[in-house]
XYZ file of C-alpha atoms in Angstrom:
756
model
C -52.683 -22.374 33.231
C -53.350 -19.084 34.215
C -57.313 -17.673 33.900
C -57.879 -13.639 33.153
C -61.712 -12.114 34.281
C -62.816 -9.475 31.332
C -62.004 -6.671 33.711
C -58.514 -6.828 34.044
C -57.758 -7.130 30.430
C -59.897 -4.248 29.847
C -57.810 -2.373 31.952
C -55.220 -1.594 29.127
C -58.127 0.506 27.743
C -55.903 3.510 29.632
C -52.905 2.628 26.838
C -52.682 5.067 24.231
C -50.389 5.014 21.139
C -47.411 7.719 21.397
C -46.423 8.657 17.258
C -42.741 8.856 16.219
C -43.081 12.594 15.793
C -39.896 13.919 14.376
C -39.598 16.688 12.183
C -38.259 16.395 8.324
C -34.083 14.469 7.403
C -32.679 17.506 6.175
C -33.728 20.468 7.458
C -31.287 22.130 9.265
C -27.471 22.559 8.373
C -25.254 20.244 8.894
C -22.931 20.704 11.937
C -19.314 22.380 10.538
C -17.988 19.506 12.649
C -19.976 18.760 15.939
C -17.236 17.815 18.417
C -17.082 21.343 19.709
C -16.596 21.880 23.715
C -19.605 23.073 23.797
C -21.310 20.059 22.731
C -23.131 17.950 25.032
C -22.044 14.478 24.517
C -24.096 12.289 28.017
C -27.319 12.307 29.148
C -28.402 9.428 31.722
C -26.132 6.861 30.542
C -25.943 7.657 27.658
C -23.232 8.805 25.221
C -23.871 11.202 22.518
C -21.865 10.400 19.610
C -21.884 12.598 16.111
C -24.295 12.465 13.998
C -26.606 13.117 17.278
C -26.350 16.179 18.612
C -28.156 18.144 21.635
C -26.934 21.916 20.749
C -27.298 23.307 17.169
C -24.128 23.497 15.792
C -23.670 19.530 17.621
C -25.675 17.944 15.132
C -25.498 16.540 11.013
C -28.741 17.386 10.504
C -32.244 17.223 11.383
C -33.584 14.098 12.768
C -30.379 13.235 14.321
C -30.831 16.340 16.302
C -32.197 15.053 20.696
C -33.808 16.429 23.892
C -31.583 15.888 26.902
C -35.681 16.104 29.621
C -33.560 16.740 32.342
C -36.723 16.792 34.473
C -36.307 12.699 35.524
C -33.534 11.686 37.153
C -32.018 10.250 36.005
C -32.382 12.680 32.657
C -33.911 10.833 30.169
C -32.507 11.186 26.127
C -35.521 12.096 23.475
C -35.470 12.224 19.445
C -36.408 15.195 18.065
C -38.294 17.177 20.054
C -38.955 15.117 23.175
C -41.716 12.469 22.424
C -40.135 9.403 21.200
C -37.049 7.728 24.370
C -33.667 6.882 23.230
C -32.137 3.604 24.826
C -29.037 3.693 22.773
C -27.593 5.038 20.591
C -24.364 2.790 17.893
C -22.324 4.640 15.665
C -20.258 1.980 14.556
C -23.485 -0.352 13.927
C -26.238 2.888 12.238
C -28.839 1.764 15.185
C -30.947 3.691 17.601
C -32.724 2.003 20.684
C -35.991 3.561 21.210
C -39.362 3.095 23.715
C -41.961 1.703 20.469
C -44.921 2.916 22.276
C -47.525 0.403 22.680
C -50.645 0.696 19.893
C -54.899 -1.054 21.930
C -57.822 -1.856 20.453
C -60.683 -1.528 21.781
C -63.243 -4.246 20.606
C -66.591 -3.019 21.324
C -68.603 -6.906 19.910
C -67.589 -7.015 16.665
C -67.412 -3.629 15.297
C -65.599 -2.171 12.228
C -61.534 -2.077 14.069
C -60.445 1.477 12.510
C -56.443 1.399 11.043
C -53.708 2.565 13.739
C -50.168 3.852 12.241
C -46.696 2.986 13.973
C -44.153 5.467 13.244
C -46.734 8.561 12.362
C -43.908 11.185 11.825
C -40.932 9.502 11.234
C -40.155 11.361 7.918
C -40.068 8.155 4.867
C -36.967 9.338 3.652
C -35.609 8.582 6.733
C -33.189 8.862 8.136
C -34.862 5.980 10.770
C -35.809 2.347 9.247
C -37.944 -0.503 11.652
C -34.193 -2.223 12.283
C -34.800 -5.633 9.216
C -34.333 -9.130 11.103
C -34.158 -7.949 14.077
C -38.199 -6.704 15.120
C -40.840 -8.306 15.606
C -44.781 -8.421 15.484
C -46.283 -8.804 18.845
C -50.422 -8.766 19.902
C -52.493 -9.589 22.849
C -55.684 -10.312 22.857
C -58.802 -12.824 21.744
C -60.147 -13.950 18.118
C -58.577 -12.030 16.009
C -55.488 -11.300 13.471
C -52.993 -8.767 13.573
C -51.344 -7.655 9.423
C -48.870 -5.131 9.300
C -48.651 -3.603 5.876
C -46.229 -0.539 4.935
C -43.653 0.381 1.998
C -45.156 3.132 -0.543
C -48.420 0.085 -2.489
C -48.969 -0.984 1.752
C -48.719 -4.100 1.417
C -48.600 -7.359 3.731
C -45.148 -7.454 5.553
C -45.900 -9.107 8.813
C -49.022 -10.277 10.023
C -49.864 -13.276 12.997
C -53.341 -15.063 14.846
C -54.058 -15.266 18.682
C -57.224 -17.107 20.002
C -59.067 -17.967 22.335
C -60.358 -21.106 22.966
C -62.303 -20.690 26.122
C -66.482 -20.605 25.494
C -66.322 -18.213 29.066
C -66.155 -15.283 27.884
C -65.199 -14.287 31.465
C -61.730 -16.544 31.081
C -59.399 -16.377 28.778
C -56.562 -19.183 28.255
C -53.143 -18.262 28.939
C -49.493 -20.352 28.676
C -48.015 -18.867 31.500
C -44.588 -17.425 29.914
C -45.780 -17.936 26.715
C -46.844 -16.751 23.952
C -48.244 -20.100 20.884
C -50.855 -18.363 19.803
C -53.458 -18.229 23.157
C -54.560 -15.295 24.488
C -50.630 -13.739 21.578
C -49.286 -13.916 19.381
C -46.185 -13.002 17.248
C -44.277 -12.580 13.465
C -41.048 -11.803 12.470
C -40.389 -8.350 10.317
C -38.187 -9.020 7.739
C -39.291 -5.070 5.828
C -37.214 -2.400 7.177
C -39.297 0.948 6.832
C -39.866 3.517 8.782
C -44.398 3.285 9.739
C -46.813 0.310 9.435
C -50.070 0.336 8.821
C -51.659 -1.881 12.083
C -54.240 -3.871 10.968
C -56.897 -6.026 13.349
C -59.522 -8.799 11.449
C -62.149 -9.974 13.786
C -62.359 -13.869 13.617
C -66.314 -14.052 12.436
C -66.497 -18.341 13.666
C -65.292 -16.823 17.219
C -67.689 -15.596 19.467
C -66.530 -13.236 21.424
C -63.507 -10.264 21.749
C -61.981 -8.116 24.054
C -59.663 -6.081 22.936
C -55.520 -6.180 20.969
C -53.230 -4.649 22.178
C -49.557 -4.466 19.670
C -46.581 -3.850 20.153
C -43.747 -3.388 16.584
C -40.961 -4.941 19.055
C -36.847 -7.015 19.109
C -37.464 -9.999 18.806
C -34.873 -10.454 21.540
C -37.656 -9.217 23.898
C -39.517 -12.810 25.742
C -42.771 -12.326 26.865
C -44.434 -12.576 30.264
C -47.739 -13.294 31.713
C -47.892 -9.625 33.787
C -48.405 -7.863 30.120
C -51.718 -9.225 30.926
C -52.079 -9.068 34.722
C -51.199 -6.234 35.378
C -52.473 -4.185 32.346
C -48.849 -4.264 29.991
C -45.722 -2.064 29.993
C -46.620 1.328 28.058
C -43.923 0.663 26.125
C -40.894 -1.696 24.671
C -37.943 -1.513 23.515
C -37.387 -1.470 18.909
C -34.354 -1.328 16.624
C -34.296 1.737 14.626
C -31.178 0.968 10.831
C -31.040 5.363 10.405
C -28.325 6.396 7.059
C -27.100 9.824 6.918
C -27.671 10.491 3.757
C -30.723 9.679 2.241
C -32.435 9.469 -2.046
C -28.485 8.908 -2.563
C -26.162 6.382 -2.728
C -22.026 6.871 -2.026
C -20.544 7.947 -5.359
C -18.098 5.810 -6.954
C -14.971 6.319 -5.483
C -16.430 5.134 -2.052
C -15.870 8.912 -1.277
C -18.761 11.421 0.875
C -18.777 14.715 2.595
C -20.080 13.145 5.470
C -17.210 9.519 5.384
C -14.844 12.484 7.337
C -12.429 10.282 8.540
C -8.998 9.911 6.418
C -9.707 5.988 7.872
C -13.299 5.530 6.208
C -15.489 5.062 3.234
C -18.583 5.391 2.367
C -21.469 2.473 2.172
C -24.247 2.455 0.696
C -27.393 0.949 2.924
C -28.219 -2.524 2.486
C -32.083 -3.042 2.546
C -34.547 -5.433 1.935
C -36.185 -2.109 1.509
C -33.954 -0.343 -0.656
C -36.637 0.462 -2.672
C -38.357 3.184 -0.902
C -35.591 4.473 0.506
C -31.818 4.126 -0.273
C -28.493 6.462 1.177
C -25.398 5.571 2.911
C -23.700 5.315 5.931
C -20.082 5.649 6.202
C -18.478 3.552 7.755
C -14.640 2.785 9.237
C -11.763 0.958 7.119
C -10.505 -2.271 7.610
C -7.966 -2.694 10.422
C -8.719 0.569 12.047
C -12.050 1.369 13.813
C -14.467 4.125 16.047
C -16.239 6.925 14.628
C -16.630 7.790 11.037
C -18.438 10.595 11.209
C -15.859 12.954 12.537
C -11.895 13.886 12.157
C -9.553 10.601 13.635
C -12.571 9.174 14.744
C -11.044 5.501 13.092
C -7.870 4.573 15.569
C -5.838 2.299 13.992
C -6.448 -0.844 15.221
C -3.555 -3.000 17.134
C -4.516 -6.575 15.777
C -0.661 -7.948 18.003
C -2.164 -7.500 21.152
C -5.155 -9.909 20.289
C -2.397 -12.567 18.290
C -5.762 -15.169 18.655
C -8.294 -12.949 17.365
C -6.892 -12.162 14.443
C -5.231 -15.637 13.736
C -1.414 -14.861 14.438
C 0.514 -17.622 16.195
C 4.018 -16.025 14.822
C 5.427 -12.497 14.418
C 3.144 -10.035 14.428
C 3.746 -6.268 13.520
C 1.480 -4.265 12.960
C 1.134 -1.802 10.346
C -1.039 1.233 9.467
C -4.776 -0.584 9.625
C -3.067 -4.124 9.061
C -0.442 -5.966 10.516
C 2.445 -9.164 8.776
C 3.000 -11.553 10.596
C 5.546 -14.316 10.135
C 7.443 -17.886 11.313
C 10.803 -16.208 13.784
C 14.101 -17.552 13.222
C 14.760 -20.783 12.724
C 11.100 -22.177 12.044
C 9.038 -21.880 9.049
C 5.592 -22.914 7.865
C 1.875 -20.768 7.667
C 2.064 -18.578 10.528
C -1.585 -17.262 10.860
C -3.016 -20.865 12.000
C -2.402 -22.600 14.986
C 1.360 -24.810 15.811
C 1.213 -23.610 11.744
C 5.722 -23.025 12.992
C 7.761 -25.891 13.014
C 11.513 -25.163 14.095
C 13.997 -25.460 11.023
C 16.677 -28.984 11.966
C 19.768 -26.953 10.345
C 22.126 -29.961 11.071
C 20.262 -31.374 8.513
C 21.421 -28.928 6.320
C 24.862 -27.982 6.797
C 26.848 -25.743 3.896
C 22.533 -24.053 3.986
C 23.806 -22.747 7.897
C 27.635 -22.844 7.044
C 28.395 -24.941 9.810
C 30.972 -27.553 9.127
C 32.006 -28.842 12.598
C 29.752 -31.040 15.214
C 25.679 -29.489 14.702
C 22.919 -29.577 17.350
C 19.696 -29.003 16.752
C 17.709 -26.281 19.496
C 14.140 -24.753 19.686
C 14.717 -21.729 17.252
C 18.089 -22.121 16.140
C 21.601 -24.357 16.396
C 24.700 -24.999 18.555
C 27.486 -25.847 15.662
C 30.955 -26.574 17.287
C 34.340 -28.349 16.717
C 34.875 -31.164 17.234
C 36.025 -34.138 19.730
C 40.257 -33.232 19.068
C 40.120 -29.967 17.392
C 40.392 -26.548 17.605
C 39.400 -23.880 15.402
C 36.636 -22.359 13.900
C 33.421 -24.275 12.943
C 31.954 -21.879 10.746
C 33.953 -22.060 7.687
C 35.055 -25.456 5.538
C 38.158 -26.860 7.324
C 37.993 -24.076 10.368
C 38.154 -27.135 12.721
C 42.351 -28.126 13.517
C 43.359 -31.013 14.758
C 45.087 -30.913 18.344
C 49.115 -32.380 17.683
C 49.638 -34.961 20.276
C 53.039 -34.986 21.897
C 55.180 -36.241 25.046
C 57.633 -35.715 26.923
C 59.522 -37.165 29.063
C 58.433 -34.827 31.699
C 54.824 -35.444 31.069
C 55.084 -38.958 30.350
C 57.098 -38.672 34.971
C 54.044 -36.019 35.771
C 51.482 -39.350 34.271
C 52.754 -41.505 35.793
C 53.149 -39.889 39.299
C 49.713 -37.823 39.015
C 48.043 -41.077 37.751
C 45.631 -42.713 41.039
C 44.903 -39.077 41.362
C 43.277 -38.362 38.516
C 41.389 -41.875 38.348
C 40.313 -40.538 41.526
C 39.153 -37.502 39.992
C 37.650 -39.081 37.618
C 35.517 -41.474 39.821
C 34.718 -38.661 42.241
C 33.801 -35.442 40.823
C 31.242 -36.793 38.350
C 29.563 -38.097 41.369
C 29.761 -34.973 43.511
C 27.958 -33.411 40.645
C 25.224 -35.096 40.131
C 24.954 -34.631 43.843
C 24.890 -31.462 43.505
C 22.098 -31.519 40.265
C 20.025 -33.048 42.014
C 19.911 -31.653 44.760
C 19.526 -28.174 42.614
C 16.847 -29.742 41.132
C 15.240 -30.928 43.923
C 15.052 -26.948 45.282
C 13.675 -25.711 41.772
C 10.899 -28.111 41.667
C 9.831 -27.635 45.182
C 10.455 -23.610 44.135
C 8.234 -24.258 41.406
C 5.413 -25.952 43.260
C 4.646 -23.817 46.634
C 5.292 -20.707 43.423
C 1.990 -22.422 41.945
C 0.365 -22.771 45.181
C 0.672 -26.493 44.866
C -0.506 -26.075 48.658
C -3.593 -23.851 48.126
C -4.277 -27.024 45.375
C -3.829 -29.419 47.708
C -6.097 -27.858 50.300
C -9.206 -28.065 48.077
C -8.349 -31.572 47.524
C -8.556 -32.715 50.569
C -11.559 -33.070 51.397
C -11.906 -35.020 48.465
C -9.064 -38.202 48.800
C -10.533 -39.750 45.518
C -9.231 -36.485 43.765
C -5.943 -36.035 45.670
C -5.207 -39.921 44.607
C -4.734 -38.745 41.168
C -4.438 -35.170 41.188
C -0.668 -34.469 41.836
C 1.811 -35.354 39.115
C 4.911 -35.569 39.627
C 7.859 -33.733 36.916
C 10.277 -36.931 36.837
C 6.762 -39.874 36.806
C 5.796 -37.197 33.200
C 10.113 -36.761 32.320
C 9.416 -41.075 32.034
C 6.355 -40.440 29.988
C 7.271 -38.182 27.599
C 11.452 -39.247 26.884
C 12.401 -36.294 29.127
C 9.933 -34.065 26.805
C 11.928 -35.619 24.222
C 10.203 -32.996 20.705
C 9.778 -36.228 18.653
C 6.770 -36.436 21.280
C 4.930 -33.486 20.546
C 1.624 -34.348 18.588
C -0.008 -30.595 18.715
C -0.437 -26.698 20.476
C -1.697 -23.736 20.676
C -2.088 -20.277 22.208
C -2.211 -21.956 25.235
C 0.179 -24.828 25.455
C 2.510 -27.024 23.880
C 1.213 -31.163 23.740
C 3.200 -33.506 23.446
C 2.456 -38.166 24.351
C 3.612 -39.917 26.736
C 2.156 -43.108 28.356
C 1.640 -43.170 32.195
C 1.419 -46.652 34.040
C 0.091 -47.910 30.537
C -2.167 -45.900 29.666
C -0.945 -43.115 27.108
C -2.335 -39.440 27.825
C -1.569 -36.234 26.584
C 0.421 -34.021 28.171
C -0.017 -30.060 27.650
C 2.721 -27.323 28.742
C 0.359 -24.400 29.913
C 1.430 -20.744 29.203
C 0.935 -18.423 31.833
C 2.511 -15.742 32.608
C 1.089 -13.658 35.075
C 1.120 -15.104 38.289
C -1.772 -13.411 39.456
C -3.500 -15.850 37.197
C -1.626 -18.789 38.886
C -4.753 -19.113 42.167
C -7.209 -18.943 39.437
C -5.285 -21.573 37.578
C -5.455 -23.613 40.215
C -10.407 -23.608 41.260
C -10.358 -23.958 38.047
C -8.182 -27.500 38.242
C -9.950 -28.159 40.731
C -13.190 -27.462 38.769
C -12.130 -29.520 35.530
C -10.954 -33.072 37.344
C -14.528 -32.787 38.374
C -16.429 -32.615 34.981
C -17.132 -35.846 33.850
C -18.230 -35.763 30.615
C -18.055 -38.077 27.726
C -17.575 -35.405 25.401
C -15.131 -33.756 27.451
C -11.794 -34.766 27.122
C -11.086 -36.074 30.866
C -8.595 -33.861 32.530
C -6.940 -36.340 35.225
C -4.044 -34.518 36.917
C -1.201 -31.959 36.510
C 2.160 -31.270 37.688
C 3.255 -27.843 40.129
C 6.883 -28.572 40.049
C 8.402 -26.966 36.581
C 7.901 -23.125 35.954
C 4.680 -23.639 34.417
C 2.064 -26.488 34.650
C 1.503 -29.924 33.069
C -1.540 -31.032 32.949
C -2.446 -34.088 32.107
C -5.307 -34.830 29.533
C -6.426 -39.069 28.588
C -4.914 -39.037 25.190
C -7.607 -38.569 21.980
C -6.237 -40.617 18.696
C -8.071 -38.640 15.114
C -7.186 -35.658 15.033
C -9.164 -32.786 15.287
C -12.694 -31.407 13.586
C -10.452 -29.387 11.376
C -8.371 -32.676 10.365
C -10.789 -34.183 9.378
C -12.991 -30.944 8.477
C -10.795 -29.262 5.479
C -9.294 -31.966 4.167
C -8.112 -31.041 0.155
C -9.883 -32.614 -2.777
C -14.621 -32.088 -2.786
C -15.300 -35.202 -0.497
C -15.140 -34.252 3.153
C -16.818 -35.601 6.545
C -20.277 -37.044 6.222
C -23.067 -34.761 6.240
C -24.956 -36.731 9.372
C -21.441 -37.190 10.533
C -21.231 -33.421 10.619
C -24.781 -33.045 12.348
C -23.451 -35.704 15.100
C -21.175 -33.519 15.904
C -22.059 -30.762 16.130
C -25.110 -32.483 18.816
C -22.519 -33.743 20.590
C -20.435 -29.742 21.154
C -23.932 -28.539 21.998
C -23.700 -31.564 25.269
C -21.148 -31.160 25.848
C -20.683 -27.121 26.537
C -24.120 -27.242 27.659
C -23.382 -29.915 30.005
C -20.292 -26.756 30.696
C -23.499 -23.997 31.462
C -25.691 -26.485 33.322
C -24.682 -29.357 34.333
C -21.213 -28.620 36.049
C -21.098 -28.449 39.962
C -20.333 -24.336 39.188
C -21.119 -23.223 35.523
C -17.572 -23.377 33.180
C -17.297 -20.337 30.027
C -14.821 -22.514 27.996
C -14.130 -19.275 25.894
C -12.056 -20.657 22.714
C -13.937 -22.612 20.671
C -12.792 -23.412 17.557
C -12.923 -26.812 15.091
C -9.270 -27.005 16.260
C -10.018 -27.110 20.051
C -12.256 -30.196 19.214
C -10.934 -33.636 19.611
C -12.114 -37.112 17.464
C -12.193 -40.101 18.634
C -11.700 -43.448 16.455
C -15.379 -43.384 16.684
C -15.351 -39.904 15.395
C -17.467 -38.939 18.422
C -16.770 -35.075 19.832
C -14.241 -33.936 22.943
C -14.312 -30.744 23.834
C -10.433 -29.480 23.864
C -7.928 -26.935 25.589
C -9.443 -26.040 28.189
C -6.177 -23.361 28.380
C -8.827 -20.009 28.663
C -11.678 -21.677 30.087
C -13.290 -19.364 33.436
C -15.597 -20.878 35.606
C -18.267 -18.488 37.177
C -19.367 -18.721 40.560
C -23.622 -19.930 40.989
C -24.818 -16.659 42.133
C -22.835 -14.418 38.916
C -24.482 -14.626 35.039
C -20.722 -13.386 33.801
C -17.377 -12.175 34.901
C -15.010 -9.263 33.386
C -12.600 -10.665 32.088
C -9.178 -9.817 30.116
C -9.852 -10.842 26.237
C -9.129 -14.267 25.562
C -9.937 -16.918 21.834
C -9.135 -16.575 17.812
C -10.508 -14.376 15.552
C -13.401 -15.680 13.009
C -14.964 -17.553 16.724
C -14.606 -14.430 19.201
C -18.375 -12.441 20.534
C -18.097 -9.171 18.944
C -19.669 -8.501 22.292
C -17.421 -9.891 24.552
C -14.605 -8.029 22.113
C -15.373 -4.724 22.801
C -17.040 -5.544 26.144
C -14.879 -7.606 27.912
C -17.973 -9.251 30.202
C -18.062 -12.631 29.142
C -20.992 -14.704 29.231
C -22.604 -18.191 27.940
C -23.943 -16.584 25.499
C -19.893 -15.786 24.149
C -19.071 -19.453 23.501
C -22.917 -19.726 22.155
C -20.916 -17.037 18.856
C -18.678 -18.984 18.571
C -20.428 -22.679 18.365
C -23.016 -20.992 15.794
C -18.774 -19.752 13.501
C -18.360 -23.519 14.322
C -21.678 -23.936 13.397
C -21.254 -22.195 9.796
C -18.201 -23.913 9.654
C -19.631 -27.160 8.681
C -22.099 -26.197 6.554
C -19.176 -24.130 4.091
C -16.309 -25.457 5.050
C -14.896 -22.529 4.957
C -11.947 -21.227 8.265
C -13.828 -18.316 9.263
C -10.123 -16.632 10.627
C -9.116 -16.233 6.947
C -12.348 -15.753 5.138
C -13.208 -12.622 3.029
C -16.182 -12.986 0.082
C -15.232 -10.521 -2.616
C -17.362 -7.346 -1.131
C -14.606 -7.915 1.998
C -17.264 -9.330 4.110
C -16.257 -12.074 7.202
C -17.349 -15.865 7.448
C -20.070 -14.898 9.315
C -21.375 -11.446 7.954
C -21.906 -12.726 4.350
C -23.343 -16.364 5.446
C -26.070 -14.049 7.397
C -26.435 -12.263 4.096
C -27.407 -15.135 2.061
C -29.128 -16.700 4.320
C -31.450 -14.064 4.333
C -31.468 -13.248 0.874
C -32.059 -17.101 -0.377
C -28.804 -18.177 -1.595
C -27.376 -20.874 0.646
C -26.617 -22.595 -1.789
C -23.873 -19.931 -3.344
C -22.358 -20.525 0.216
C -22.489 -24.596 1.835
C -20.278 -26.881 0.632
C -21.376 -29.079 -2.432
C -21.320 -32.492 -0.867
C -23.139 -31.104 2.177
C -25.739 -29.812 -0.416
C -25.970 -33.130 -1.454
C -25.994 -35.471 1.104
C -28.785 -32.590 3.273
C -32.548 -34.197 2.952
C -34.405 -30.644 3.840
C -32.780 -29.986 6.783
C -29.808 -26.810 5.896
C -32.392 -24.448 5.943
C -32.809 -25.064 9.968
C -29.219 -25.952 10.957
C -28.795 -22.828 8.755
C -31.590 -20.628 10.357
C -29.669 -21.767 14.403
C -26.412 -20.435 13.594
C -27.563 -17.326 12.000
C -29.656 -17.277 16.138
C -26.173 -17.999 17.099
C -24.022 -15.443 15.726
C -27.031 -12.877 16.900
C -24.675 -9.314 17.739
C -26.236 -9.062 21.298
C -25.504 -11.936 23.308
C -29.210 -11.815 24.485
C -30.678 -12.462 21.241
C -28.951 -15.084 21.776
C -30.823 -19.184 22.823
C -28.794 -20.409 25.568
C -26.418 -23.262 24.620
C -29.475 -25.597 26.543
C -32.052 -24.454 23.725
C -29.348 -25.527 20.882
C -29.314 -29.020 22.156
C -32.801 -29.119 21.965
C -32.594 -27.526 18.476
C -30.453 -29.687 16.941
C -32.019 -33.059 18.455
C -35.003 -31.953 16.917
C -33.297 -32.122 13.736
C -31.499 -35.273 14.068
C -35.066 -37.175 15.175
C -36.489 -35.184 12.269
C -32.938 -37.434 9.921
C -33.430 -40.357 12.577
C -29.634 -39.552 13.172
C -30.160 -39.217 16.710
C -26.231 -40.638 19.366
C -26.893 -43.440 20.994
C -29.968 -43.803 18.996
C -28.368 -45.109 16.150
C -25.098 -47.106 14.620
C -22.589 -43.824 13.657
C -22.460 -43.749 10.246
C -17.708 -43.169 8.509
C -16.855 -42.097 5.582
C -15.305 -44.330 3.736
C -11.218 -44.102 3.497
């Protein structure tokens, strides 16, 4: 516990509140295009995209004008005339992050405390409003209640209370690094206005007061004791939403003059406090991305470049604003789901495929030949003609004379041919073993004899285990390989043919094999070994017999997995990811968490599988920049846009999986009637208190008050900014607390099962 003296607390008296001063919105004539060659588009490390600008004619209207102050190094960017510092501008998201100035309330022996105003100077009609559901009130002080009032009627928006229980006025007790109501308090702000009145009420039963230092900040801000001991920062980041036009709505045809890109549309501003500041923004049409406010700003997304993200597992063809996806020639099924396209056995339909000879089915094709003893065209009915046998005296004589030679040839040629094939096969195995860095793997595992004895498996053993990779042994597949069922040493295993195409990735793959071989967690599928004697590496995993979470959850009919089973499975997945992120020998980010990659054993225990996209991260790093991999609907949008992979990317995917468990809706195909994806629609329904409109009816019937907690956790996990999401360790703790209330923590009671 730490203590703060009265003298240190009074150091806050030097902090003064700086109002946000901006000219009225809409006061200047809009620019013709805002993209002139004389327009400054960078200030320091901040990009400036239209409708924002610095020079006259480079921004949309007053309110969007900025000032770049070059007296700082590097230069700093400010709203309007240079009062409020800008930290970041996002045109696609319609947000501006600013430095939100601290407000200090010196308290004089319990006398009346005058109100202060946050955001003074921001026009009531826009374009800026505090971002809803991303902001919070934070107050530091003793024995007081802080209230935020806003809107036309200046009604209560949010409040919190901070007390100092010490009886000594010179000592204030602090909980280190935590804002729990002792010396500081926090409260969410879910109504976004352009200004707020801050009101301080002193608690009458307390005997002493010091000061109140009040902030409006992003929810991602973490309280730190330095805010007390070092006098506190003068400003903290806050996020503002903005609209392009105020006091109006989109025309009936969803077009507006500000939406200049051909592939853009007008969207009304959605807000809890909509009645106070209506207006609209521009968005790129579905299938396009970029800046809708400039000509040509919305560019077509080539979905075929990211087949896993957009859920195309067949032949993809990009079209303007869209794409088509179908199974390739020789395949049939649903190309939008993993392993949805299956090979057509043309030999079962000879007339349909015009094969009137000997047919052999191939992968995606077939082979048709005339039978032995015939010749001709096997694709024509009656096209194969029998070869007529005729023997003359000469042929008989030659046959008798050459009989002995033919016998020797008949016996010797197969033997010689087999020996040649065996030599070639051996050389190919050695070539692939070296090409796949087998020597590196041997070197890496040489220090651990236990791992070395079981990790390297020969191709001959795997061929024997799978009956030469018989297609009848295929049990699954996806974006990272095909899975066969096999038997090795009387143990059933799953053997996956990986799809590593880029040679430079193979060395990284070998390192990951070594790391994954040492992962030992009851909720992670165990890697047993690998074979490097083929063109692409083969991985051997323990066999999990009961299918995937996707198969159990998305069954036909109204009844699926019991709600208590879904909760337990979610906790088991969270424990596995928490282990991979923080307890494994090196942090491992899975990168493709989804219901099809969660296997269930006979007792419905969850096993995280398919580490084909996984990356391990050196302990001294927090993330790594990679080629984006993942599945549409589950993929972290910040990872998609930046290419930077962190542990919070798995947190986002897990949040989507939670929503899938709550709703029984498929993230990669779901669209609401307004075109929202599953995550966006779920967050909207949660924010307006209408969860019953999207939650699986079976869950609503079986739950006992925990759905709201799990839904809130899912919303936290799927926040846009990775910094705003909890860690998997925190997610694990929250789910454990939900299951403790329900008395269903795995390992404490017997798991429930859904009746057949």
